[in-house]
Structures are given as C-alpha cells and as structure tokens.
Amino acid sequence: MLKPLTDKQTKPNIKPSIFSLELHELEAWLTDIREPKFRGKQIFEWLYKKRVSSFEEMTNLPTGLREKLEKDFYIKPLKEVVRQESADGTIKFLFELQDGYSIETVLMRHEYGNSICVTTQVGCRLGCTFCASTLGGLKRNLQAGEIVAQVLQVQRALDVTEERVSSVVVMGIGEPFDNYEGLMSFLKIINHDLGLNIGARHITISTSGVVPYIYKFADEGMQINFAISLHAPNTETRSRLMPVNRMYPLNELMDSIRYYIKKTGRRVTFEYGLFGKVNDTVEHANELADLIKDIKCHVNLIPVNYVPERDYVRTPKTQIFKFLETLTSRGINATIRREQGHDIDAACGQLRAKERKEETR
Ligand code: SAH
C-alpha cells in the first residue's frame, strides 16, 4: 500500500486558489457569508469567460464582496519562468507556484486543435525508473485550482490569436490518482459549461495503475478518456520498471481495468514505452497480445525519451515497427505515438529537472 500522504503534502500552507472551487462550492461560500447565490455565476463568468486576474476587475460585485474574496482566496496567474518553443509548434511552460515550487505544462498543436498536458503534483512518489518526474520525490499535491490555472494560463496565451484549448491530457508531472480529490474538482471545473467548457471526451487522464482508484474512477460514470501506463507484458518486468506494480500487481491491475470497461462501456488506452532490450522484442509483443487480447483497448507505443539521470536506451525504429506489426497481426489495435517537442525537453519532468536542480535532487 502507498502510505497516506502527509498533511504537508495534501494541505500546504498556502492560500486556497479561487480556481479550486466548483460552482456549488462557491455558492456555499457565498451563502455562508450571507451573499446571494447568483453572485457565484457572476464570479465564474469573470474567472472563466473574461479571464480576469484580480478581484478588483469584477466590477459588478459590491466592493465588500470583492474584499472578502481577496481575503480568502488566491487569484494571481501562475508565474511563467521559462517558455520553450519547439520547431513543431509545441510550447513548454515552466510555471512557478505561490510557494516557489515549479511545474510544467505543455501546449501541443495538432490539425484538430490545441491540446494541453497538465501537471497534478509537484514531483511524484511512485518512482518509475525511467521517469524524470520522480527525481526528488513528491513535494506536494497541487490544489485543483493550480491545475485549472495551467489551462487558463495557456488559454490566455492562445486568446491573443483567438484560439482555444480544445483538449486536455492529464499526463504531466505527478500521479493523478495520488491527488484524487484535486483531480476530480479540476475535471468538473474545466468541464462545466460556465467554466472552461471542455467536453469530457476531449479530456484524457493517465494513471500508473493505482488500482483502488481505478475502481473508484469507474464508479464516477464520467465520459473521460482513460489511459494506463502499462509498459510491460508481465509482472516481473513491470515491477522492474514501475515499483507501483509491487503494490498492485499486473493481474490486479487487469481486473480493475476489466471492471472499468464493464462499468463504463468505454475502451481504454494502454501506454507502452519501448525500452531497449527490456520490453521491446517480438516475444514481448506476443506476450502483450496474450495479456490484453480480451480487453477493449488501444495500445499507444511510445519510443522512450532519453532522460540523462536514467539509463534506458531507445529501441531502433525497425524494431518498433516489428513490435507494432506483431500486435496488429494478433488483432490488437495499436499505433506509435507521434513525438512532439523533442528538441525542448518535453517529456515528463525533464524541463523542471533541468531548471530546478535543487527541487529534484
Ligand atoms: N503518473 C501518470 C501520469 C503521467 S503520464 C502515469 O504514469 O500514467 C506520462 C506518460 O509518459 C506515462 O505513460 C509515463 O510512464 C511516460 N513516461 C515517463 N517518462 C518517460 C520516458 N522517459 N520515456 C517515455 N515515456 C515516459
């Protein structure tokens, strides 16, 4: 079992973000301070439609209410400390939080729209042996509002050209299910029609396989796309790559995924990073096909991103195609993930690790 997070990790000593509140929570706060409920919608409109960055700008609210908001909540935009633009249009942001920690957010441009990859935790405690996000462990969970603020900040950058964030992937730094409550509020706020109004089918979350939360998530009945970082065709290899597998072994993980599919009727995506000689042979592909043949899924093959602190090697292109062909010939739906932002440290945690050595040691 993962140990419960400490108070310092879940309740950092910082001002609550106004963007953490779902509409009904904002309305409850208003009721508490004897303000009319309809102010909730007005505030939401200022936050998400007009995208103001101070309470002062909310000119249709009484001054007293603006002062109360100011006293109780944090509204300042995330501070952009680094912006890296790739030749392919990908932009990676390093943002600084109220308490000085830093997080990464990535904007990817596709023909079908703008997609953004958000971070859910400062660091990560799951210790996947190939991942840069886990260097330095977990500092703290993000408040829901700090995840929302990432989308808002990128949306502000896109406002200049009248573009829109059209999809969101929760695949940045951190394990989303390790910050379950924050994640759920985040999803509800960006999905809300008075919030950022991003459709559930345009949102994808990815987990390393924290099994109890897969059951919980299945029961939420959300139409959100769901991905699992599988990375191995058997439990021994998976434990080697991902220590979380020692807590929630592969057979338990697969059971929870079957439950999810049964409950939601949706298919899942398996992310499978190809790590030279570790999990990338034709035998591995056949073993993988055996493992998932009865599961409604799609496999996303990811050529490994080299992380200097980690010593995995990339699988040669011809070998990647052989792996893909083996899966396809076995009737498994699979594609190779297109790489973006390769020239700008765009893989999880790479930019933060480079820029903030003291945070990730
Ligand atoms: N903690 C969640 C969310 C992160 S998603 C999860 O594990 O799913 C980011 C994806 O990139 C995950 O599939 C992760 O395993 C993968 N990843 C991390 N480091 C990588 C690397 N160096 N090369 C390729 N994929 C990597």
XYZ file of C-alpha atoms in Angstrom, residues 59-298:
240
model
C -16.836 45.422 -11.326
C -20.405 44.181 -10.987
C -19.684 42.836 -7.481
C -20.072 45.036 -4.396
C -16.753 46.271 -3.009
C -17.344 44.425 0.273
C -17.651 41.109 -1.539
C -14.534 41.757 -3.584
C -12.655 42.418 -0.349
C -13.901 39.185 1.174
C -12.816 37.240 -1.887
C -9.422 38.901 -1.736
C -9.059 37.957 1.928
C -9.966 34.297 1.459
C -8.661 33.347 -1.989
C -5.665 33.494 -4.280
C -6.348 34.595 -7.858
C -2.966 35.623 -9.301
C -1.997 33.876 -12.546
C 0.816 31.337 -12.478
C 4.176 32.972 -12.925
C 5.796 31.972 -16.195
C 9.503 31.397 -15.574
C 10.530 29.593 -18.751
C 8.847 29.236 -22.134
C 10.411 26.922 -24.715
C 9.058 26.748 -28.223
C 9.752 23.790 -30.439
C 10.124 23.895 -34.202
C 6.914 21.811 -34.429
C 4.885 24.425 -32.520
C 4.916 22.660 -29.166
C 5.378 25.081 -26.285
C 6.588 24.046 -22.896
C 5.977 26.294 -19.897
C 7.677 26.194 -16.550
C 5.368 27.904 -14.054
C 6.133 28.966 -10.505
C 3.553 28.444 -7.762
C 2.743 30.665 -4.753
C 5.228 28.815 -2.563
C 8.041 28.891 -5.117
C 7.781 25.317 -6.411
C 7.742 24.839 -10.155
C 5.617 22.762 -12.512
C 5.492 22.058 -16.226
C 2.657 22.492 -18.702
C 2.870 21.662 -22.392
C 0.834 23.003 -25.300
C 0.725 20.744 -28.348
C -0.676 21.811 -31.671
C -2.454 19.294 -33.883
C -4.525 19.673 -37.043
C -7.604 19.025 -34.933
C -6.843 21.635 -32.304
C -4.746 22.661 -29.341
C -4.100 20.134 -26.686
C -2.571 20.827 -23.294
C -0.772 18.486 -20.927
C -1.146 19.387 -17.249
C 0.699 18.561 -14.050
C -1.118 17.305 -10.928
C 1.645 17.146 -8.306
C 4.948 18.855 -7.516
C 7.134 15.826 -8.143
C 5.915 12.254 -7.799
C 6.422 9.462 -5.295
C 5.831 6.432 -7.498
C 9.431 6.068 -8.564
C 9.065 4.750 -12.134
C 12.665 4.011 -13.034
C 12.581 5.741 -16.437
C 10.773 8.931 -15.482
C 12.260 12.340 -14.689
C 9.209 13.491 -12.683
C 10.043 11.259 -9.806
C 13.551 12.656 -9.228
C 13.433 14.317 -5.808
C 10.199 12.578 -4.813
C 6.876 14.210 -4.078
C 6.859 17.727 -2.659
C 3.120 18.248 -2.567
C -0.199 17.828 -4.335
C -1.463 20.672 -6.450
C -4.698 22.307 -5.400
C -7.410 21.737 -8.011
C -7.129 25.451 -8.789
C -3.444 25.147 -9.562
C -4.285 22.564 -12.216
C -7.117 24.732 -13.566
C -4.730 27.724 -13.586
C -2.444 25.869 -16.022
C -5.256 25.554 -18.551
C -6.248 29.177 -18.004
C -2.737 30.452 -18.432
C -2.256 28.611 -21.717
C -5.732 29.729 -22.818
C -4.662 33.322 -22.133
C -1.639 32.790 -24.384
C -3.992 31.449 -27.091
C -6.505 34.294 -26.624
C -4.054 36.522 -28.474
C -4.725 34.611 -31.713
C -8.335 33.803 -30.799
C -7.584 30.115 -30.448
C -8.909 27.742 -27.875
C -7.578 24.912 -25.721
C -9.646 22.133 -27.244
C -8.377 19.127 -25.359
C -6.609 18.351 -22.121
C -4.406 15.415 -21.191
C -3.545 14.827 -17.566
C -0.115 13.402 -18.320
C 2.268 15.942 -16.865
C 4.261 15.612 -13.666
C 2.640 13.507 -10.932
C 0.228 10.627 -10.484
C -3.310 11.990 -10.934
C -4.867 9.300 -8.723
C -2.487 10.239 -5.908
C -4.311 13.600 -5.887
C -7.760 12.161 -6.489
C -9.899 14.889 -4.946
C -7.936 17.660 -6.625
C -8.211 15.802 -9.919
C -11.979 15.345 -9.657
C -12.623 19.018 -8.883
C -10.301 20.011 -11.708
C -12.188 17.808 -14.173
C -15.561 19.149 -13.083
C -14.445 22.777 -13.303
C -12.907 22.600 -16.768
C -15.852 20.528 -17.991
C -18.536 22.880 -16.586
C -20.344 24.930 -19.219
C -19.821 28.071 -17.155
C -16.200 27.030 -16.562
C -13.870 26.311 -19.464
C -16.466 24.076 -21.119
C -14.028 21.418 -22.314
C -16.002 18.299 -23.218
C -15.340 15.105 -21.273
C -14.473 13.295 -24.486
C -11.727 15.832 -25.046
C -10.134 15.079 -21.694
C -7.776 12.166 -21.047
C -6.310 11.054 -17.767
C -3.448 8.639 -17.344
C -2.536 6.546 -14.330
C 0.420 4.376 -13.485
C -2.051 1.859 -12.062
C -3.149 2.797 -8.550
C -5.763 0.043 -8.503
C -8.215 1.155 -5.754
C -8.724 4.445 -7.567
C -9.382 2.724 -10.867
C -12.440 1.146 -9.243
C -13.416 4.471 -7.748
C -12.979 6.277 -11.028
C -15.027 3.634 -12.870
C -17.883 4.332 -10.474
C -17.843 8.109 -11.149
C -19.505 7.473 -14.508
C -17.518 10.158 -16.325
C -17.134 10.011 -20.097
C -13.454 10.879 -19.855
C -10.789 9.033 -21.854
C -8.752 6.747 -19.689
C -5.159 5.645 -20.221
C -3.000 3.284 -18.217
C 0.788 3.269 -18.291
C 1.363 -0.430 -18.777
C 4.923 -0.559 -20.146
C 5.375 -4.312 -19.633
C 3.773 -7.577 -20.727
C 4.413 -9.442 -17.463
C 4.507 -8.628 -13.794
C 8.270 -9.192 -13.265
C 9.269 -6.727 -15.966
C 6.635 -4.269 -14.822
C 7.918 -4.351 -11.229
C 11.388 -3.626 -12.523
C 10.206 -0.581 -14.429
C 7.445 0.580 -12.105
C 7.655 -0.044 -8.342
C 3.881 0.624 -8.073
C 3.478 -2.853 -9.570
C 4.816 -4.385 -6.374
C 1.849 -2.922 -4.531
C -0.725 -3.513 -7.256
C 0.491 -6.412 -9.386
C -0.412 -6.820 -13.012
C -3.270 -9.325 -12.508
C -4.981 -6.978 -10.038
C -4.464 -4.082 -12.415
C -6.020 -6.012 -15.305
C -9.013 -6.972 -13.147
C -9.621 -3.335 -12.274
C -9.436 -2.379 -15.937
C -11.949 -5.069 -16.871
C -14.216 -3.643 -14.181
C -13.763 -0.134 -15.600
C -14.692 -1.276 -19.115
C -17.682 -3.239 -17.901
C -18.911 -0.330 -15.835
C -18.401 2.450 -18.413
C -18.618 0.629 -21.733
C -15.584 2.624 -22.833
C -12.332 1.361 -24.245
C -9.028 2.150 -22.558
C -5.633 3.150 -23.879
C -2.504 1.326 -22.815
C 0.664 3.347 -22.956
C 3.629 1.146 -23.661
C 7.071 2.752 -23.628
C 9.641 0.777 -25.582
C 12.811 0.416 -23.556
C 15.737 -1.115 -25.430
C 16.053 -4.861 -24.664
C 13.845 -4.569 -21.573
C 10.368 -4.911 -23.102
C 10.736 -4.416 -26.855
C 11.229 -7.806 -28.522
C 8.760 -9.728 -30.675
C 8.374 -12.185 -27.771
C 7.337 -9.286 -25.564
C 4.849 -8.144 -28.202
C 3.304 -11.612 -28.301
C 3.178 -11.773 -24.529
C 1.480 -8.359 -24.503
C -1.059 -9.528 -27.082
C -1.871 -12.534 -24.869
C -2.307 -10.277 -21.859
C -4.762 -7.834 -23.437
C -6.478 -9.836 -26.165
C -9.836 -9.877 -24.365
C -9.702 -6.187 -23.421
C -11.367 -3.399 -25.393
C -8.309 -1.231 -25.869
C -5.892 0.688 -27.975
